[in-house]
Amino acid sequence: KWDNVPVRLRPEQGLLALRKAMGLFANLRPAYLYKQLVSACPLKAELVENGIDILMVRELTGGLYFGDHNTITKEDGRKYAVDKMAYSEEEIERIGVVAFEMAMKRRKNLVSVDKANVLDNSRLWRSVMHRLKEEYPEVEYRDMLVDNTAMQLVADPSQFDVIVTENMFGDILSDEASMVAGSIGMLASASLGLGSLGLYEPSHGSAPDIAGQNLANPLATILSAAMMLRYSFNLGAEADAIEQAVKKALAAGYRTKDIMSAGCKPAGCKQMAQTVVDNI
């Protein structure tokens, strides 16, 4: 019902405004393939046998989504649309610092994604990232063009540890990474500002087409709550307990429709959530 309303009334506008008003510039989207879900991954088994554990770090309050948007009608009656994409050094630097710090806490490998062969925005992005990498000599750093990244995510996803990129590229690539991890129903996210302020949500939408049917996968929402405990409240043990409970539910064979495999136990949204609760 929201498809044909004025842009200002679309739900996405509310979410963008919320992110901007709260200063939530850093979006963390972990794409982790549980070993129990290897069969749910659309890639060949040999491509994922070494495991997939990717952290997407997406800049969230700049770029194309927050630029000026205009559609005008020319004298000949044809329409002309312009969307402005802009980034400052400061915006790039602060998301870059988040990405390097996350890489230091993980496997110390960072890929920065841009389109520097075409876009001035990306050339500025790359120059700032190159300056930052000198401050993190322990981190193995690579630049990668966005089109190549899209290919590499399905050709060899295990090569990635942390990926950092701008807003629109991150939106697209994180959804691609979610399918590599089995389903977008498994993808949690944290949107962080300065300090402990954060907003936590699954990366998928609200799925109104299946509302009230007990079909939705609740695991991304549950895992988002675990991220909240870890990043906003510094409750690492409690976050671990939730994540381990999710693993136990999957190990017991319970599956919602989006991650169903032969020989597993079909579970609705309520049963899957209750199974996780029972395992905490």
PDB file of C-alpha atoms in Angstrom:
ATOM      1  CA  LYS A   1       0.000   0.000   0.000  1.00  0.00           C
ATOM      2  CA  TRP A   2       3.030   2.287   0.284  1.00  0.00           C
ATOM      3  CA  ASP A   3       4.244   1.803  -3.289  1.00  0.00           C
ATOM      4  CA  ASN A   4       2.357   4.670  -4.899  1.00  0.00           C
ATOM      5  CA  VAL A   5       2.284   7.328  -2.191  1.00  0.00           C
ATOM      6  CA  PRO A   6       4.318  10.578  -2.270  1.00  0.00           C
ATOM      7  CA  VAL A   7       7.992  10.024  -1.452  1.00  0.00           C
ATOM      8  CA  ARG A   8       7.744  11.990   1.806  1.00  0.00           C
ATOM      9  CA  LEU A   9       5.164   9.472   3.098  1.00  0.00           C
ATOM     10  CA  ARG A  10       7.133   6.313   2.305  1.00  0.00           C
ATOM     11  CA  PRO A  11       8.346   4.353   5.373  1.00  0.00           C
ATOM     12  CA  GLU A  12      11.956   4.579   4.168  1.00  0.00           C
ATOM     13  CA  GLN A  13      11.904   8.334   4.678  1.00  0.00           C
ATOM     14  CA  GLY A  14      11.131   7.871   8.351  1.00  0.00           C
ATOM     15  CA  LEU A  15      14.028   5.461   8.766  1.00  0.00           C
ATOM     16  CA  LEU A  16      16.475   7.766   6.960  1.00  0.00           C
ATOM     17  CA  ALA A  17      15.372  10.687   9.124  1.00  0.00           C
ATOM     18  CA  LEU A  18      15.783   8.610  12.288  1.00  0.00           C
ATOM     19  CA  ARG A  19      19.329   7.617  11.349  1.00  0.00           C
ATOM     20  CA  LYS A  20      20.282  11.192  10.528  1.00  0.00           C
ATOM     21  CA  ALA A  21      18.701  12.740  13.638  1.00  0.00           C
ATOM     22  CA  MET A  22      20.411  10.226  15.933  1.00  0.00           C
ATOM     23  CA  GLY A  23      23.770  10.543  14.170  1.00  0.00           C
ATOM     24  CA  LEU A  24      23.907   6.816  13.405  1.00  0.00           C
ATOM     25  CA  PHE A  25      26.666   6.919  10.798  1.00  0.00           C
ATOM     26  CA  ALA A  26      28.085   3.390  11.140  1.00  0.00           C
ATOM     27  CA  ASN A  27      26.055   0.367  10.101  1.00  0.00           C
ATOM     28  CA  LEU A  28      27.489  -3.025  11.069  1.00  0.00           C
ATOM     29  CA  ARG A  29      26.065  -6.018   9.219  1.00  0.00           C
ATOM     30  CA  PRO A  30      27.639  -9.386  10.039  1.00  0.00           C
ATOM     31  CA  ALA A  31      27.156 -12.094   7.399  1.00  0.00           C
ATOM     32  CA  TYR A  32      27.999 -15.362   9.149  1.00  0.00           C
ATOM     33  CA  LEU A  33      27.298 -18.778   7.669  1.00  0.00           C
ATOM     34  CA  TYR A  34      26.466 -21.214  10.465  1.00  0.00           C
ATOM     35  CA  LYS A  35      27.820 -24.662   9.681  1.00  0.00           C
ATOM     36  CA  GLN A  36      24.304 -26.020  10.117  1.00  0.00           C
ATOM     37  CA  LEU A  37      23.146 -23.821   7.212  1.00  0.00           C
ATOM     38  CA  VAL A  38      25.742 -24.749   4.607  1.00  0.00           C
ATOM     39  CA  SER A  39      23.025 -26.543   2.637  1.00  0.00           C
ATOM     40  CA  ALA A  40      20.920 -23.346   2.669  1.00  0.00           C
ATOM     41  CA  CYS A  41      23.717 -21.378   1.019  1.00  0.00           C
ATOM     42  CA  PRO A  42      23.166 -21.177  -2.764  1.00  0.00           C
ATOM     43  CA  LEU A  43      26.897 -21.532  -3.453  1.00  0.00           C
ATOM     44  CA  LYS A  44      28.732 -24.788  -4.064  1.00  0.00           C
ATOM     45  CA  ALA A  45      29.891 -26.496  -0.875  1.00  0.00           C
ATOM     46  CA  GLU A  46      33.571 -26.210  -1.806  1.00  0.00           C
ATOM     47  CA  LEU A  47      33.254 -22.399  -1.868  1.00  0.00           C
ATOM     48  CA  VAL A  48      31.993 -22.208   1.706  1.00  0.00           C
ATOM     49  CA  GLU A  49      33.692 -25.161   3.394  1.00  0.00           C
ATOM     50  CA  ASN A  50      36.253 -22.827   4.995  1.00  0.00           C
ATOM     51  CA  GLY A  51      33.449 -20.831   6.581  1.00  0.00           C
ATOM     52  CA  ILE A  52      32.030 -17.376   5.886  1.00  0.00           C
ATOM     53  CA  ASP A  53      32.364 -14.670   8.526  1.00  0.00           C
ATOM     54  CA  ILE A  54      32.098 -11.202   6.992  1.00  0.00           C
ATOM     55  CA  LEU A  55      31.457  -7.893   8.729  1.00  0.00           C
ATOM     56  CA  MET A  56      30.037  -5.247   6.412  1.00  0.00           C
ATOM     57  CA  VAL A  57      30.707  -1.708   7.655  1.00  0.00           C
ATOM     58  CA  ARG A  58      28.405   0.674   5.766  1.00  0.00           C
ATOM     59  CA  GLU A  59      28.459   4.453   5.995  1.00  0.00           C
ATOM     60  CA  LEU A  60      24.856   5.297   6.857  1.00  0.00           C
ATOM     61  CA  THR A  61      24.151   9.027   6.902  1.00  0.00           C
ATOM     62  CA  GLY A  62      25.809  10.381   3.753  1.00  0.00           C
ATOM     63  CA  GLY A  63      26.054   9.738   0.048  1.00  0.00           C
ATOM     64  CA  LEU A  64      23.310   9.388  -2.513  1.00  0.00           C
ATOM     65  CA  TYR A  65      20.487   8.610  -0.085  1.00  0.00           C
ATOM     66  CA  PHE A  66      20.980  11.924   1.740  1.00  0.00           C
ATOM     67  CA  GLY A  67      21.697  14.170  -1.233  1.00  0.00           C
ATOM     68  CA  ASP A  68      19.305  16.501  -3.012  1.00  0.00           C
ATOM     69  CA  HIS A  69      16.749  14.762  -5.231  1.00  0.00           C
ATOM     70  CA  ASN A  70      14.994  16.609  -8.022  1.00  0.00           C
ATOM     71  CA  THR A  71      12.771  15.680 -10.962  1.00  0.00           C
ATOM     72  CA  ILE A  72      11.976  18.431 -13.441  1.00  0.00           C
ATOM     73  CA  THR A  73       9.976  18.549 -16.653  1.00  0.00           C
ATOM     74  CA  LYS A  74      11.715  20.182 -19.601  1.00  0.00           C
ATOM     75  CA  GLU A  75      10.062  22.369 -22.229  1.00  0.00           C
ATOM     76  CA  ASP A  76       9.554  19.385 -24.521  1.00  0.00           C
ATOM     77  CA  GLY A  77       7.639  17.600 -21.753  1.00  0.00           C
ATOM     78  CA  ARG A  78      10.343  15.050 -20.992  1.00  0.00           C
ATOM     79  CA  LYS A  79      11.322  14.514 -17.377  1.00  0.00           C
ATOM     80  CA  TYR A  80      14.864  14.864 -16.029  1.00  0.00           C
ATOM     81  CA  ALA A  81      15.924  13.470 -12.638  1.00  0.00           C
ATOM     82  CA  VAL A  82      18.991  14.350 -10.570  1.00  0.00           C
ATOM     83  CA  ASP A  83      20.211  12.666  -7.361  1.00  0.00           C
ATOM     84  CA  LYS A  84      23.233  14.225  -5.684  1.00  0.00           C
ATOM     85  CA  MET A  85      25.926  12.105  -4.043  1.00  0.00           C
ATOM     86  CA  ALA A  86      28.293  13.927  -1.691  1.00  0.00           C
ATOM     87  CA  TYR A  87      30.841  12.964   0.965  1.00  0.00           C
ATOM     88  CA  SER A  88      33.233  15.023   3.081  1.00  0.00           C
ATOM     89  CA  GLU A  89      36.631  13.903   4.305  1.00  0.00           C
ATOM     90  CA  GLU A  90      35.282  13.933   7.863  1.00  0.00           C
ATOM     91  CA  GLU A  91      32.420  11.573   7.012  1.00  0.00           C
ATOM     92  CA  ILE A  92      34.759   9.152   5.280  1.00  0.00           C
ATOM     93  CA  GLU A  93      37.356   9.292   8.037  1.00  0.00           C
ATOM     94  CA  ARG A  94      34.962   8.483  10.862  1.00  0.00           C
ATOM     95  CA  ILE A  95      33.542   5.395   9.139  1.00  0.00           C
ATOM     96  CA  GLY A  96      37.068   4.392   8.129  1.00  0.00           C
ATOM     97  CA  VAL A  97      38.208   4.485  11.748  1.00  0.00           C
ATOM     98  CA  VAL A  98      35.283   2.250  12.752  1.00  0.00           C
ATOM     99  CA  ALA A  99      36.226  -0.253  10.034  1.00  0.00           C
ATOM    100  CA  PHE A 100      39.913  -0.364  10.939  1.00  0.00           C
ATOM    101  CA  GLU A 101      39.090  -0.751  14.637  1.00  0.00           C
ATOM    102  CA  MET A 102      36.707  -3.617  13.854  1.00  0.00           C
ATOM    103  CA  ALA A 103      39.376  -5.269  11.706  1.00  0.00           C
ATOM    104  CA  MET A 104      41.839  -5.025  14.596  1.00  0.00           C
ATOM    105  CA  LYS A 105      39.376  -6.955  16.794  1.00  0.00           C
ATOM    106  CA  ARG A 106      38.844  -9.640  14.154  1.00  0.00           C
ATOM    107  CA  ARG A 107      41.252 -11.168  11.609  1.00  0.00           C
ATOM    108  CA  LYS A 108      42.991  -7.876  10.736  1.00  0.00           C
ATOM    109  CA  ASN A 109      41.924  -7.869   7.117  1.00  0.00           C
ATOM    110  CA  LEU A 110      40.070  -4.919   5.570  1.00  0.00           C
ATOM    111  CA  VAL A 111      38.717  -4.378   2.059  1.00  0.00           C
ATOM    112  CA  SER A 112      37.580  -0.861   1.146  1.00  0.00           C
ATOM    113  CA  VAL A 113      35.038  -0.803  -1.683  1.00  0.00           C
ATOM    114  CA  ASP A 114      34.633   2.109  -4.078  1.00  0.00           C
ATOM    115  CA  LYS A 115      34.313   3.045  -7.752  1.00  0.00           C
ATOM    116  CA  ALA A 116      37.460   5.163  -7.936  1.00  0.00           C
ATOM    117  CA  ASN A 117      37.928   4.546 -11.663  1.00  0.00           C
ATOM    118  CA  VAL A 118      34.783   6.634 -12.327  1.00  0.00           C
ATOM    119  CA  LEU A 119      33.603   8.689  -9.326  1.00  0.00           C
ATOM    120  CA  ASP A 120      35.221  11.694  -7.627  1.00  0.00           C
ATOM    121  CA  ASN A 121      33.489  10.621  -4.410  1.00  0.00           C
ATOM    122  CA  SER A 122      35.316   7.309  -4.580  1.00  0.00           C
ATOM    123  CA  ARG A 123      38.660   8.910  -5.329  1.00  0.00           C
ATOM    124  CA  LEU A 124      38.295  11.035  -2.192  1.00  0.00           C
ATOM    125  CA  TRP A 125      37.132   7.931  -0.296  1.00  0.00           C
ATOM    126  CA  ARG A 126      40.231   6.008  -1.388  1.00  0.00           C
ATOM    127  CA  SER A 127      42.647   8.822  -0.510  1.00  0.00           C
ATOM    128  CA  VAL A 128      41.244   9.075   3.032  1.00  0.00           C
ATOM    129  CA  MET A 129      41.389   5.292   3.506  1.00  0.00           C
ATOM    130  CA  HIS A 130      45.009   5.235   2.331  1.00  0.00           C
ATOM    131  CA  ARG A 131      45.869   7.885   4.900  1.00  0.00           C
ATOM    132  CA  LEU A 132      44.149   5.905   7.649  1.00  0.00           C
ATOM    133  CA  LYS A 133      45.842   2.628   6.764  1.00  0.00           C
ATOM    134  CA  GLU A 134      49.191   4.144   7.757  1.00  0.00           C
ATOM    135  CA  GLU A 135      47.823   4.354  11.304  1.00  0.00           C
ATOM    136  CA  TYR A 136      46.934   0.644  11.303  1.00  0.00           C
ATOM    137  CA  PRO A 137      50.041  -1.161   9.998  1.00  0.00           C
ATOM    138  CA  GLU A 138      48.842  -4.498  11.427  1.00  0.00           C
ATOM    139  CA  VAL A 139      45.768  -4.527   9.195  1.00  0.00           C
ATOM    140  CA  GLU A 140      46.103  -6.082   5.740  1.00  0.00           C
ATOM    141  CA  TYR A 141      44.348  -3.552   3.526  1.00  0.00           C
ATOM    142  CA  ARG A 142      43.015  -3.740  -0.049  1.00  0.00           C
ATOM    143  CA  ASP A 143      41.034  -1.468  -2.347  1.00  0.00           C
ATOM    144  CA  MET A 144      38.389  -3.198  -4.439  1.00  0.00           C
ATOM    145  CA  LEU A 145      36.011  -1.790  -7.044  1.00  0.00           C
ATOM    146  CA  VAL A 146      32.359  -2.374  -6.234  1.00  0.00           C
ATOM    147  CA  ASP A 147      31.599  -4.439  -9.338  1.00  0.00           C
ATOM    148  CA  ASN A 148      34.533  -6.746  -8.627  1.00  0.00           C
ATOM    149  CA  THR A 149      33.426  -7.016  -4.982  1.00  0.00           C
ATOM    150  CA  ALA A 150      29.971  -8.157  -6.080  1.00  0.00           C
ATOM    151  CA  MET A 151      31.627 -10.869  -8.151  1.00  0.00           C
ATOM    152  CA  GLN A 152      34.119 -11.896  -5.455  1.00  0.00           C
ATOM    153  CA  LEU A 153      31.374 -12.268  -2.829  1.00  0.00           C
ATOM    154  CA  VAL A 154      29.950 -15.192  -4.776  1.00  0.00           C
ATOM    155  CA  ALA A 155      33.197 -16.467  -6.309  1.00  0.00           C
ATOM    156  CA  ASP A 156      35.289 -16.615  -3.112  1.00  0.00           C
ATOM    157  CA  PRO A 157      33.420 -15.216  -0.066  1.00  0.00           C
ATOM    158  CA  SER A 158      35.790 -16.716   2.494  1.00  0.00           C
ATOM    159  CA  GLN A 159      38.511 -14.226   1.467  1.00  0.00           C
ATOM    160  CA  PHE A 160      36.668 -11.389   3.240  1.00  0.00           C
ATOM    161  CA  ASP A 161      36.901 -10.345   6.878  1.00  0.00           C
ATOM    162  CA  VAL A 162      35.785  -6.697   7.136  1.00  0.00           C
ATOM    163  CA  ILE A 163      34.389  -4.740   4.184  1.00  0.00           C
ATOM    164  CA  VAL A 164      33.887  -0.971   4.420  1.00  0.00           C
ATOM    165  CA  THR A 165      32.018   1.089   1.865  1.00  0.00           C
ATOM    166  CA  GLU A 166      29.694   4.025   1.280  1.00  0.00           C
ATOM    167  CA  ASN A 167      25.952   4.051   1.791  1.00  0.00           C
ATOM    168  CA  MET A 168      24.446   2.773  -1.464  1.00  0.00           C
ATOM    169  CA  PHE A 169      27.190   0.248  -2.236  1.00  0.00           C
ATOM    170  CA  GLY A 170      26.856  -1.079   1.321  1.00  0.00           C
ATOM    171  CA  ASP A 171      23.089  -1.393   0.990  1.00  0.00           C
ATOM    172  CA  ILE A 172      23.434  -3.562  -2.109  1.00  0.00           C
ATOM    173  CA  LEU A 173      26.475  -5.624  -1.129  1.00  0.00           C
ATOM    174  CA  SER A 174      25.193  -6.487   2.353  1.00  0.00           C
ATOM    175  CA  ASP A 175      22.013  -7.938   0.865  1.00  0.00           C
ATOM    176  CA  GLU A 176      24.134 -10.028  -1.485  1.00  0.00           C
ATOM    177  CA  ALA A 177      26.258 -11.192   1.445  1.00  0.00           C
ATOM    178  CA  SER A 178      23.132 -12.156   3.362  1.00  0.00           C
ATOM    179  CA  MET A 179      22.200 -14.742   0.740  1.00  0.00           C
ATOM    180  CA  VAL A 180      25.717 -16.162   0.871  1.00  0.00           C
ATOM    181  CA  ALA A 181      25.015 -16.641   4.590  1.00  0.00           C
ATOM    182  CA  GLY A 182      21.856 -18.593   3.808  1.00  0.00           C
ATOM    183  CA  SER A 183      19.071 -16.027   3.975  1.00  0.00           C
ATOM    184  CA  ILE A 184      18.495 -12.345   4.657  1.00  0.00           C
ATOM    185  CA  GLY A 185      16.423 -13.677   7.555  1.00  0.00           C
ATOM    186  CA  MET A 186      19.736 -14.394   9.293  1.00  0.00           C
ATOM    187  CA  LEU A 187      21.255 -10.912   8.886  1.00  0.00           C
ATOM    188  CA  ALA A 188      21.289  -8.749  12.015  1.00  0.00           C
ATOM    189  CA  SER A 189      22.496  -5.158  12.063  1.00  0.00           C
ATOM    190  CA  ALA A 190      23.649  -2.402  14.362  1.00  0.00           C
ATOM    191  CA  SER A 191      23.523   1.284  13.472  1.00  0.00           C
ATOM    192  CA  LEU A 192      25.906   3.150  15.744  1.00  0.00           C
ATOM    193  CA  GLY A 193      26.718   6.745  16.542  1.00  0.00           C
ATOM    194  CA  LEU A 194      29.306   8.163  18.876  1.00  0.00           C
ATOM    195  CA  GLY A 195      29.501   6.570  22.313  1.00  0.00           C
ATOM    196  CA  SER A 196      27.062   3.798  23.187  1.00  0.00           C
ATOM    197  CA  LEU A 197      24.080   5.112  21.227  1.00  0.00           C
ATOM    198  CA  GLY A 198      22.731   2.597  18.721  1.00  0.00           C
ATOM    199  CA  LEU A 199      19.692   1.368  16.809  1.00  0.00           C
ATOM    200  CA  TYR A 200      19.347  -2.366  16.229  1.00  0.00           C
ATOM    201  CA  GLU A 201      17.240  -4.074  13.600  1.00  0.00           C
ATOM    202  CA  PRO A 202      17.289  -6.992  11.177  1.00  0.00           C
ATOM    203  CA  SER A 203      18.581  -5.996   7.746  1.00  0.00           C
ATOM    204  CA  HIS A 204      15.477  -7.296   6.015  1.00  0.00           C
ATOM    205  CA  GLY A 205      12.275  -5.313   5.680  1.00  0.00           C
ATOM    206  CA  SER A 206       9.017  -5.818   7.528  1.00  0.00           C
ATOM    207  CA  ALA A 207       7.752  -8.406   4.988  1.00  0.00           C
ATOM    208  CA  PRO A 208       4.082  -7.308   4.996  1.00  0.00           C
ATOM    209  CA  ASP A 209       3.272 -10.039   2.474  1.00  0.00           C
ATOM    210  CA  ILE A 210       3.672 -12.701   5.190  1.00  0.00           C
ATOM    211  CA  ALA A 211       2.487 -10.686   8.199  1.00  0.00           C
ATOM    212  CA  GLY A 212       0.415 -12.694  10.658  1.00  0.00           C
ATOM    213  CA  GLN A 213       1.152 -16.035   8.986  1.00  0.00           C
ATOM    214  CA  ASN A 214       3.777 -17.315  11.467  1.00  0.00           C
ATOM    215  CA  LEU A 215       6.282 -17.699   8.604  1.00  0.00           C
ATOM    216  CA  ALA A 216       8.947 -15.057   9.286  1.00  0.00           C
ATOM    217  CA  ASN A 217      12.437 -16.021  10.398  1.00  0.00           C
ATOM    218  CA  PRO A 218      12.947 -14.355  13.813  1.00  0.00           C
ATOM    219  CA  LEU A 219      16.675 -15.102  14.042  1.00  0.00           C
ATOM    220  CA  ALA A 220      17.927 -11.824  12.521  1.00  0.00           C
ATOM    221  CA  THR A 221      15.838  -9.889  15.039  1.00  0.00           C
ATOM    222  CA  ILE A 222      17.088 -12.035  17.923  1.00  0.00           C
ATOM    223  CA  LEU A 223      20.693 -11.683  16.767  1.00  0.00           C
ATOM    224  CA  SER A 224      20.191  -7.910  16.528  1.00  0.00           C
ATOM    225  CA  ALA A 225      19.272  -7.954  20.221  1.00  0.00           C
ATOM    226  CA  ALA A 226      22.535  -9.767  20.898  1.00  0.00           C
ATOM    227  CA  MET A 227      24.404  -7.013  19.042  1.00  0.00           C
ATOM    228  CA  MET A 228      22.591  -4.436  21.197  1.00  0.00           C
ATOM    229  CA  LEU A 229      23.793  -6.119  24.385  1.00  0.00           C
ATOM    230  CA  ARG A 230      27.352  -6.270  23.035  1.00  0.00           C
ATOM    231  CA  TYR A 231      27.771  -2.792  21.543  1.00  0.00           C
ATOM    232  CA  SER A 232      25.492  -0.525  23.589  1.00  0.00           C
ATOM    233  CA  PHE A 233      25.542  -2.208  27.000  1.00  0.00           C
ATOM    234  CA  ASN A 234      28.940  -3.947  26.974  1.00  0.00           C
ATOM    235  CA  LEU A 235      27.304  -7.239  27.979  1.00  0.00           C
ATOM    236  CA  GLY A 236      29.468  -9.621  25.977  1.00  0.00           C
ATOM    237  CA  ALA A 237      28.653 -12.779  27.941  1.00  0.00           C
ATOM    238  CA  GLU A 238      24.919 -12.179  27.579  1.00  0.00           C
ATOM    239  CA  ALA A 239      25.311 -11.567  23.830  1.00  0.00           C
ATOM    240  CA  ASP A 240      27.300 -14.786  23.552  1.00  0.00           C
ATOM    241  CA  ALA A 241      24.515 -16.662  25.355  1.00  0.00           C
ATOM    242  CA  ILE A 242      21.942 -15.543  22.794  1.00  0.00           C
ATOM    243  CA  GLU A 243      24.196 -16.388  19.853  1.00  0.00           C
ATOM    244  CA  GLN A 244      24.934 -19.827  21.268  1.00  0.00           C
ATOM    245  CA  ALA A 245      21.203 -20.421  21.785  1.00  0.00           C
ATOM    246  CA  VAL A 246      20.646 -19.670  18.077  1.00  0.00           C
ATOM    247  CA  LYS A 247      23.347 -22.179  17.166  1.00  0.00           C
ATOM    248  CA  LYS A 248      21.714 -24.810  19.399  1.00  0.00           C
ATOM    249  CA  ALA A 249      18.321 -24.247  17.782  1.00  0.00           C
ATOM    250  CA  LEU A 250      19.862 -24.735  14.350  1.00  0.00           C
ATOM    251  CA  ALA A 251      21.863 -27.754  15.525  1.00  0.00           C
ATOM    252  CA  ALA A 252      18.609 -29.318  16.729  1.00  0.00           C
ATOM    253  CA  GLY A 253      17.373 -29.126  13.150  1.00  0.00           C
ATOM    254  CA  TYR A 254      14.721 -26.414  13.447  1.00  0.00           C
ATOM    255  CA  ARG A 255      14.286 -24.336  10.282  1.00  0.00           C
ATOM    256  CA  THR A 256      11.945 -21.611   9.119  1.00  0.00           C
ATOM    257  CA  LYS A 257      10.826 -21.726   5.493  1.00  0.00           C
ATOM    258  CA  ASP A 258      13.604 -19.467   4.142  1.00  0.00           C
ATOM    259  CA  ILE A 259      16.399 -21.730   5.449  1.00  0.00           C
ATOM    260  CA  MET A 260      14.650 -25.105   5.158  1.00  0.00           C
ATOM    261  CA  SER A 261      16.682 -28.123   4.026  1.00  0.00           C
ATOM    262  CA  ALA A 262      15.847 -31.780   3.550  1.00  0.00           C
ATOM    263  CA  GLY A 263      15.678 -33.734   6.797  1.00  0.00           C
ATOM    264  CA  CYS A 264      15.175 -30.674   9.023  1.00  0.00           C
ATOM    265  CA  LYS A 265      12.217 -29.778  11.223  1.00  0.00           C
ATOM    266  CA  PRO A 266       9.828 -27.135   9.828  1.00  0.00           C
ATOM    267  CA  ALA A 267       9.264 -24.362  12.361  1.00  0.00           C
ATOM    268  CA  GLY A 268       7.146 -21.240  12.304  1.00  0.00           C
ATOM    269  CA  CYS A 269       8.268 -17.895  13.631  1.00  0.00           C
ATOM    270  CA  LYS A 270       6.893 -18.538  17.138  1.00  0.00           C
ATOM    271  CA  GLN A 271       8.367 -22.033  17.486  1.00  0.00           C
ATOM    272  CA  MET A 272      11.801 -20.959  16.255  1.00  0.00           C
ATOM    273  CA  ALA A 273      11.844 -18.032  18.687  1.00  0.00           C
ATOM    274  CA  GLN A 274      10.703 -20.214  21.587  1.00  0.00           C
ATOM    275  CA  THR A 275      13.384 -22.800  20.771  1.00  0.00           C
ATOM    276  CA  VAL A 276      16.042 -20.093  21.063  1.00  0.00           C
ATOM    277  CA  VAL A 277      14.554 -18.924  24.378  1.00  0.00           C
ATOM    278  CA  ASP A 278      14.575 -22.500  25.702  1.00  0.00           C
ATOM    279  CA  ASN A 279      18.281 -22.787  24.879  1.00  0.00           C
ATOM    280  CA  ILE A 280      19.409 -19.668  26.737  1.00  0.00           C
TER     281      ILE A 280
END
